[in-house]
Short mmCIF file of C-alpha atoms in Angstrom, two decimals:
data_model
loop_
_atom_site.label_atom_id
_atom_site.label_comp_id
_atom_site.label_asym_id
_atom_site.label_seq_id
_atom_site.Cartn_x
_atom_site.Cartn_y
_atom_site.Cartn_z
CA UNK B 257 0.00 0.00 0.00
CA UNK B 258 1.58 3.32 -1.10
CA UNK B 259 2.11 5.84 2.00
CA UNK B 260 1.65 8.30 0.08
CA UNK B 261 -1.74 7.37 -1.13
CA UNK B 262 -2.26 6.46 2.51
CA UNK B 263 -1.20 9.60 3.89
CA UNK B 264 -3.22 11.81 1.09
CA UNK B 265 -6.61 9.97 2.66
CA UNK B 266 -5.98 10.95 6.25
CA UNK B 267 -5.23 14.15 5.14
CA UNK B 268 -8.56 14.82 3.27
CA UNK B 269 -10.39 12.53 6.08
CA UNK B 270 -8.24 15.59 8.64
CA UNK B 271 -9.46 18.30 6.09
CA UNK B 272 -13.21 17.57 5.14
CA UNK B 273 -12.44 19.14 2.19
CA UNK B 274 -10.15 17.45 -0.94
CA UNK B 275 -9.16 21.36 -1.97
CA UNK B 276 -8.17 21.35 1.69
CA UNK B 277 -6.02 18.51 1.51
CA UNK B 278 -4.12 19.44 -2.16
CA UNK B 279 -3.36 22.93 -0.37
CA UNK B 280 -1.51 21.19 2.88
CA UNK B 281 -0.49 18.22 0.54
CA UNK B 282 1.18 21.29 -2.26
CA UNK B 283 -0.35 18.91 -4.65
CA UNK B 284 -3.20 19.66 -7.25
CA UNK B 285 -6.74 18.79 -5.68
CA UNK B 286 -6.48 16.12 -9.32
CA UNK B 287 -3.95 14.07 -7.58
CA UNK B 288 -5.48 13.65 -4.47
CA UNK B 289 -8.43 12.93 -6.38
CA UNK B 290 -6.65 9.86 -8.13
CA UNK B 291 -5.00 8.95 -5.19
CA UNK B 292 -8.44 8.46 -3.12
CA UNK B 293 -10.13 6.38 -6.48
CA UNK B 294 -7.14 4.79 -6.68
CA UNK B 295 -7.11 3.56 -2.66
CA UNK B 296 -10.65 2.82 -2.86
CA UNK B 297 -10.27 0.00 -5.82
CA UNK B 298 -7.55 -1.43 -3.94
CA UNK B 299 -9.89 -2.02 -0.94
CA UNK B 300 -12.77 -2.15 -2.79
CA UNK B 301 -15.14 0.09 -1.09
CA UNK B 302 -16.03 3.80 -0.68
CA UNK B 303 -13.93 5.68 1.71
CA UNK B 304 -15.21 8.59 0.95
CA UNK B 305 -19.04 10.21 0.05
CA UNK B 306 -18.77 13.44 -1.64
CA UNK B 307 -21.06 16.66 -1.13
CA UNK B 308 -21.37 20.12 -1.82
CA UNK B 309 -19.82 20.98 1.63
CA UNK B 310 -16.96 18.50 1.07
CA UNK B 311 -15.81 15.01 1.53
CA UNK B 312 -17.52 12.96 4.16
CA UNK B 313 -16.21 9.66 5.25
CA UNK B 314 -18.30 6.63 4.97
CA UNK B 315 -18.49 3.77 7.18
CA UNK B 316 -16.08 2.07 5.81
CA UNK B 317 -13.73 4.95 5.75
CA UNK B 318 -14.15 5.30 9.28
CA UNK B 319 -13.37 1.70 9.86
CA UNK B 320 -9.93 2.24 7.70
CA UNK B 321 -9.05 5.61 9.33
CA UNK B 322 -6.79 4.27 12.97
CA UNK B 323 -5.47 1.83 10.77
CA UNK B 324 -4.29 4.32 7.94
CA UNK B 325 -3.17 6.53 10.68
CA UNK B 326 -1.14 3.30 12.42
CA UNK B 327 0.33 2.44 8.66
CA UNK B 328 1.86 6.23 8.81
CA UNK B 329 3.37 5.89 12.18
CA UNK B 330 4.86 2.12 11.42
CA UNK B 331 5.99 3.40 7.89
CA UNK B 332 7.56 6.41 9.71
CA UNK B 333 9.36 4.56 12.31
CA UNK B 334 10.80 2.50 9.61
CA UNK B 335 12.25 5.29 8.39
CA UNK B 336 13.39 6.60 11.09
CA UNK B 337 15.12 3.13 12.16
CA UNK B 338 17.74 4.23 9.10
CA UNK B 339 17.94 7.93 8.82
CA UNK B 340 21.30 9.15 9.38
CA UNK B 341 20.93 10.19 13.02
CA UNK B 342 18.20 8.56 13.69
CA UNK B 343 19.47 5.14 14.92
CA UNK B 344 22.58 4.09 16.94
CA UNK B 345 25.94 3.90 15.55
CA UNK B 346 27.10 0.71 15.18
CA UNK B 347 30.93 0.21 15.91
CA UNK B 348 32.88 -3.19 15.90
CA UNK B 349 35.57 -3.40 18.79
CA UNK B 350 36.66 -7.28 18.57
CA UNK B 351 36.99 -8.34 21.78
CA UNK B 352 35.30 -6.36 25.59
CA UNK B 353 38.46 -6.73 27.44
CA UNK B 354 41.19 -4.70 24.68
CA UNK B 355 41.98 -1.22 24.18
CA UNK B 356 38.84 -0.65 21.07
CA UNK B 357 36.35 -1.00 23.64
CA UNK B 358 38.20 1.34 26.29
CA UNK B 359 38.43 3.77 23.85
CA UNK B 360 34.77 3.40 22.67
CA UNK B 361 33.88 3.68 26.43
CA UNK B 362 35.41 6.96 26.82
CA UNK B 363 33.76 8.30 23.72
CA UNK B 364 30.62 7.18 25.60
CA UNK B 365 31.88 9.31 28.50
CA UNK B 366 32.89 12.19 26.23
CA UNK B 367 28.92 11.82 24.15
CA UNK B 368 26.33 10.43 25.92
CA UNK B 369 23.81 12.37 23.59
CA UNK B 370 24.90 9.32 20.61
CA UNK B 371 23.68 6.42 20.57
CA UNK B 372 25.86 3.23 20.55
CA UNK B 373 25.50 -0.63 19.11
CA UNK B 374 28.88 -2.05 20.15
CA UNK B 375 29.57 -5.58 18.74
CA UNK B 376 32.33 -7.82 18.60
CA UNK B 377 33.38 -9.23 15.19
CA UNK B 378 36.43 -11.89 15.36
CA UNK B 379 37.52 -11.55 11.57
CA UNK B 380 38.37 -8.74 9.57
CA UNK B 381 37.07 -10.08 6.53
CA UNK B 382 33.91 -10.27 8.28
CA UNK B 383 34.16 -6.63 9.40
CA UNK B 384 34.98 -5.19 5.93
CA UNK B 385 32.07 -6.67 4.61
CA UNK B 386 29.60 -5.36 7.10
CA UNK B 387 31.02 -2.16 6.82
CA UNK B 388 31.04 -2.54 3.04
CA UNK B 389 26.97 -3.24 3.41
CA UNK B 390 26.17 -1.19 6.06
CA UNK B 391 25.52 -3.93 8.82
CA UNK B 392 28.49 -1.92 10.97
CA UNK B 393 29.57 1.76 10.79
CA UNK B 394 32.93 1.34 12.14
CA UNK B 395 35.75 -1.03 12.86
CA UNK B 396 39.02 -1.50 14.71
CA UNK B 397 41.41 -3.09 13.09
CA UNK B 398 44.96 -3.24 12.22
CA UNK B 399 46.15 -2.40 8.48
CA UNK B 400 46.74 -3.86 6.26
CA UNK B 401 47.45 -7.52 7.15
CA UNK B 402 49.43 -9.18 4.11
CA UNK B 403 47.33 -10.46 1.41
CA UNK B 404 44.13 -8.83 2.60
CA UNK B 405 44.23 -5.00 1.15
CA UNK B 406 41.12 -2.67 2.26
CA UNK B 407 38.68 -2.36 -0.72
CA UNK B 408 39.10 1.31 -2.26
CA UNK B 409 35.87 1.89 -0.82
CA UNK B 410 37.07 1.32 2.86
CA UNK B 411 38.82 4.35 4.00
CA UNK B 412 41.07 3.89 7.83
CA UNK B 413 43.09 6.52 10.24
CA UNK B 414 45.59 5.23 12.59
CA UNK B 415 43.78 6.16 16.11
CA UNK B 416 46.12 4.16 18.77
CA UNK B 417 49.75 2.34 18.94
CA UNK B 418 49.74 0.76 22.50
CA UNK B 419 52.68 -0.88 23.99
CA UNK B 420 53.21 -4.91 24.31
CA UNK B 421 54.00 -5.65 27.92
CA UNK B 422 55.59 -9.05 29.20
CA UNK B 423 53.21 -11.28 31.63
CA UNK B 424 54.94 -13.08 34.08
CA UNK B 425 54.19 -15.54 37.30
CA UNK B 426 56.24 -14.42 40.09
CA UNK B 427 59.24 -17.00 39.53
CA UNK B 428 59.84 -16.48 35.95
CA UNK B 429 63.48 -15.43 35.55
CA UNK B 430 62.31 -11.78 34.37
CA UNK B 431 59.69 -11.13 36.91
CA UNK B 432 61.98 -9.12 38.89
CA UNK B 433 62.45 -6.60 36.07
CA UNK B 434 61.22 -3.31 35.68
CA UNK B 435 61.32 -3.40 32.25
CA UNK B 436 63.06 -5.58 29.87
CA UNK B 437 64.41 -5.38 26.15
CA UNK B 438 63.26 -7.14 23.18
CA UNK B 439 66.67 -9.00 23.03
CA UNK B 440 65.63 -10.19 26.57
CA UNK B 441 62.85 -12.18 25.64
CA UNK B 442 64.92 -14.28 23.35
CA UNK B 443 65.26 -17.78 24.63
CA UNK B 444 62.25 -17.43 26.49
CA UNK B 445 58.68 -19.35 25.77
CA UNK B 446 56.45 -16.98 25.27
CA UNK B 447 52.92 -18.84 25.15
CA UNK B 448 49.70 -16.90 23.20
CA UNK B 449 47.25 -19.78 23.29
CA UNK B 450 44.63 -17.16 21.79
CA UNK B 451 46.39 -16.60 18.33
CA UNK B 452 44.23 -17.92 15.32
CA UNK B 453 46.05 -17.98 11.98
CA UNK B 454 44.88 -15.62 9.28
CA UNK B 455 43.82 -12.99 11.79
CA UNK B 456 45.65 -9.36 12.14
CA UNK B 457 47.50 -10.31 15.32
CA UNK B 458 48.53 -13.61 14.37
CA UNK B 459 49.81 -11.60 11.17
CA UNK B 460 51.17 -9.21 14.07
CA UNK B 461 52.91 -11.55 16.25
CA UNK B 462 54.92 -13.76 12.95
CA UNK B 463 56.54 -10.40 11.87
CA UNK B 464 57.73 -10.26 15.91
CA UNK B 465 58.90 -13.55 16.12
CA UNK B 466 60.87 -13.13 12.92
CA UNK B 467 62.39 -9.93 13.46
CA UNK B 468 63.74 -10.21 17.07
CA UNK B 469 64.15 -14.16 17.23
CA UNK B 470 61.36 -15.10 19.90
CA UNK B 471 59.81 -17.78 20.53
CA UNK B 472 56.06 -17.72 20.57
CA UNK B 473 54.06 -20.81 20.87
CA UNK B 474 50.38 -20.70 19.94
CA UNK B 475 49.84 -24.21 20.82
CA UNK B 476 47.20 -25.92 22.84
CA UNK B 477 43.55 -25.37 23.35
CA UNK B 478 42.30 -21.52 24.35
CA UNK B 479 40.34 -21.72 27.50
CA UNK B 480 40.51 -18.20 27.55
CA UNK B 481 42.48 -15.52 29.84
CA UNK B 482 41.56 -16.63 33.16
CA UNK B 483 42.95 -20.10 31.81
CA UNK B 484 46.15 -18.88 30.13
CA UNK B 485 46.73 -16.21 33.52
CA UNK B 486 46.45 -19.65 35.80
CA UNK B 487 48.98 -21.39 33.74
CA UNK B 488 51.55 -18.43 33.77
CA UNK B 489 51.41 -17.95 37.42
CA UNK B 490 51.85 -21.68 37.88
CA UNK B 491 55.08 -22.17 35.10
CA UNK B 492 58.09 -20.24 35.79
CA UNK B 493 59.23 -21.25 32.12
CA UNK B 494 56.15 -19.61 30.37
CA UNK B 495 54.98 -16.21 29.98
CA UNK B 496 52.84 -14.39 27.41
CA UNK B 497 52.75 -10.98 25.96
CA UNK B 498 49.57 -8.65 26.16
CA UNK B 499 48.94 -4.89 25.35
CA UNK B 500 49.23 -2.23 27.68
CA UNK B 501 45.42 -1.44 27.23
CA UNK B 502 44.08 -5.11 28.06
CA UNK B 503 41.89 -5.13 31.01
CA UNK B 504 42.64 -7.94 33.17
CA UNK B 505 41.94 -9.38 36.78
CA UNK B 506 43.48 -11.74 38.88
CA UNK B 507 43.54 -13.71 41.56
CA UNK B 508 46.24 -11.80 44.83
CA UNK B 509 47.58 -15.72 45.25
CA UNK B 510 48.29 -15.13 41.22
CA UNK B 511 51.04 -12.34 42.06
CA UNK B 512 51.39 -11.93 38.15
CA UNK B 513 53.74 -8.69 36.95
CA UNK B 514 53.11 -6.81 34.31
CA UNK B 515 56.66 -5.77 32.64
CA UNK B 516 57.06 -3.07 30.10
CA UNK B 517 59.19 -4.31 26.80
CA UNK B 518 61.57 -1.62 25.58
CA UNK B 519 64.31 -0.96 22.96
CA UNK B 520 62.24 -0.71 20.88
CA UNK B 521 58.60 -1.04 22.08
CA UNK B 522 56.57 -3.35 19.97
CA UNK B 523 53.21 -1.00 19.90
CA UNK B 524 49.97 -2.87 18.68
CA UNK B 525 48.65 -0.30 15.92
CA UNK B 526 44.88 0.25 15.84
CA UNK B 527 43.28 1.75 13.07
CA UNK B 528 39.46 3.05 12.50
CA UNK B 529 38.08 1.77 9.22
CA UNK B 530 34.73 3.14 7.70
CA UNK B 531 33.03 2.74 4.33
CA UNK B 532 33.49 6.34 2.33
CA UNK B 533 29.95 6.62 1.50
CA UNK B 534 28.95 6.46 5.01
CA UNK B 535 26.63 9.34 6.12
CA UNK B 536 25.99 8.93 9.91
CA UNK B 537 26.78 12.28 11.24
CA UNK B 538 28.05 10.87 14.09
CA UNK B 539 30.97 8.74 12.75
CA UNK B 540 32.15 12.44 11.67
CA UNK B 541 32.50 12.91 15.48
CA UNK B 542 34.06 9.90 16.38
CA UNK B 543 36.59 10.04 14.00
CA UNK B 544 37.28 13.56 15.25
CA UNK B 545 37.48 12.60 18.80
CA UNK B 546 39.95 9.71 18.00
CA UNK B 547 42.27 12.34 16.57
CA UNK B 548 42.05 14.54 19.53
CA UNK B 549 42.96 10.98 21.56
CA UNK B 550 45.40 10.12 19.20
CA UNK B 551 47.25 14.20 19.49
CA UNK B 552 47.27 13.98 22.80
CA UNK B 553 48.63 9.74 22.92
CA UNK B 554 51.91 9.83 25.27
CA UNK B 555 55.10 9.73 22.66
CA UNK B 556 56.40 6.52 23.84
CA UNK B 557 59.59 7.24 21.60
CA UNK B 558 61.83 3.84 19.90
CA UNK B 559 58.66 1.40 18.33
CA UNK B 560 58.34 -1.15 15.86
CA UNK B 561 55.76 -2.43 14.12
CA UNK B 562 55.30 -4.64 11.12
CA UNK B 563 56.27 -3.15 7.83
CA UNK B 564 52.63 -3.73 5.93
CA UNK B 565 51.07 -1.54 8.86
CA UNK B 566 49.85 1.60 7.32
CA UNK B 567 51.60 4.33 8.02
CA UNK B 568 50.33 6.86 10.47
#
């Protein structure tokens, strides 16, 4: 059923008058004419009987009238549901417990008067493409892993580098340190149960290995952090590397230390990715918020990352 031919009838039924309804309508009093003939074969009946003092509504007119009127509201909150503006932004973080969603919280600090969907999609491939059909507005992600280049259509700013620290049980031979060097960790079984080939990090952590000779073991099952933070307090010969960001709790008995890696500082590189075409008015202030994060981002001077990261 065409709104518009719905919404000319509740006008005239408003009106009394079809001249009435073409004036607040800024059509001709013609159309709305056609428009009512045209509604009543599609129901079959009269909606309307016409005198000298105007257009009356019939029974049956009457009987259609709430529901025209609901047809308006539904058909307008449909609308609505997609306007630019009009619904939440929807923004892809990966994971609750790493530094996207912290920063995604803070915007929420910074704008409560936007509206959020948050949701957590594992692969990027999976995020390009709901960006790509509008299922997402925004992702975090780091670019561009080797052999997947962003679609021309898929625009990205560098918003965050944070720092890898060491995790360590209390009798690993570095948990005394207050910081240690890349160099240092060579030797050393460094276990990332969570690492799932094809994925940005996993991309990530092969360009570490190679570069500065570590060992990092990806074997085993993932039970998840609270499994991999048990196993680390309870192995001297194992720890695991995490980002500075990663929000993380503990048992006291765990006594796990957190140890900054230096010389240089292997920084995780997050990037904001968006389709071009993308009107929500609000990703315009997200994107300027991250760069106001991102100016103000303590320098934290020597870093490497992987060579296919886009630059900043």
């Amino acid at each position: 059923m065409d709104p518009d031919t719905v919404r000319t009838f509740v006008t005239a039924a408003d009106a009394g008058r079809f001249q009435a309804a073409a004036a607040e309508l800024t059509v001709s009093q013609q159309a709305v004419s056609k428009r009512i003939a045209a509604l009543e074969r599609g129901l079959g009946v009269r909606l309307f009987t016409r005198t000298a003092r105007g257009a009356r509504l019939t029974i049956d007119g009457q009987a259609f009238l709430p529901h025209a009127r609901e047809l308006l509201r539904v058909a307008e909150r449909a609308e609505a549901s997609v306007r630019p503006g009009r619904r939440p932004l929807r923004v892809d973080v990966i994971a609750s417990r790493i530094a996207p969603s912290g920063l995604m919280r803070a915007f929420h600090r910074a704008h409560p008067e936007i509206d959020l969907d948050v949701v957590m999609l594992f692969d990027v491939g999976t995020a390009v493409a709901a960006l790509r059909s509008g299922t997402i507005d925004a992702s975090f992600r780091a670019v561009a892993m080797p052999g997947r280049p962003l679609p021309e259509d898929i625009e990205s700013v560098r918003v965050l580098d944070e720092p890898l620290q060491l995790l360590t049980g209390p009798a690993h031979a570095l948990a005394g340190a207050r910081s240690v060097t890349v160099a240092q960790l060579a030797g050393h079984r460094i276990w990332m149960p969570g690492i799932v080939p094809g994925t940005e990090w996993a991309a990530y952590y092969d360009d570490l290995g190679a570069e500065f000779g570590l060992t990092i073991e990806a074997t085993g099952p993932n039970f998840g952090s609270d499994a991999l933070l048990d196993t680390v307090a309870d192995t001297p010969a194992l720890a695991t590397l995490m980002s500075e960001q990663t929000r993380l709790v503990w048992p006291a008995g765990h006594d796990l230390r957190r140890i900054p890696v230096i010389g240089p500082t292997p920084v995780y590189p997050h990037s904001l990715l968006w389709h071009r075409d993308n009107p929500h008015p609000a990703l315009i202030t997200l994107r300027a918020y991250l760069s106001a994060v991102r100016a103000t981002d303590a320098d934290t001077g020597d870093t490497w990352t992987p060579g296919w990261v886009t630059p900043r």
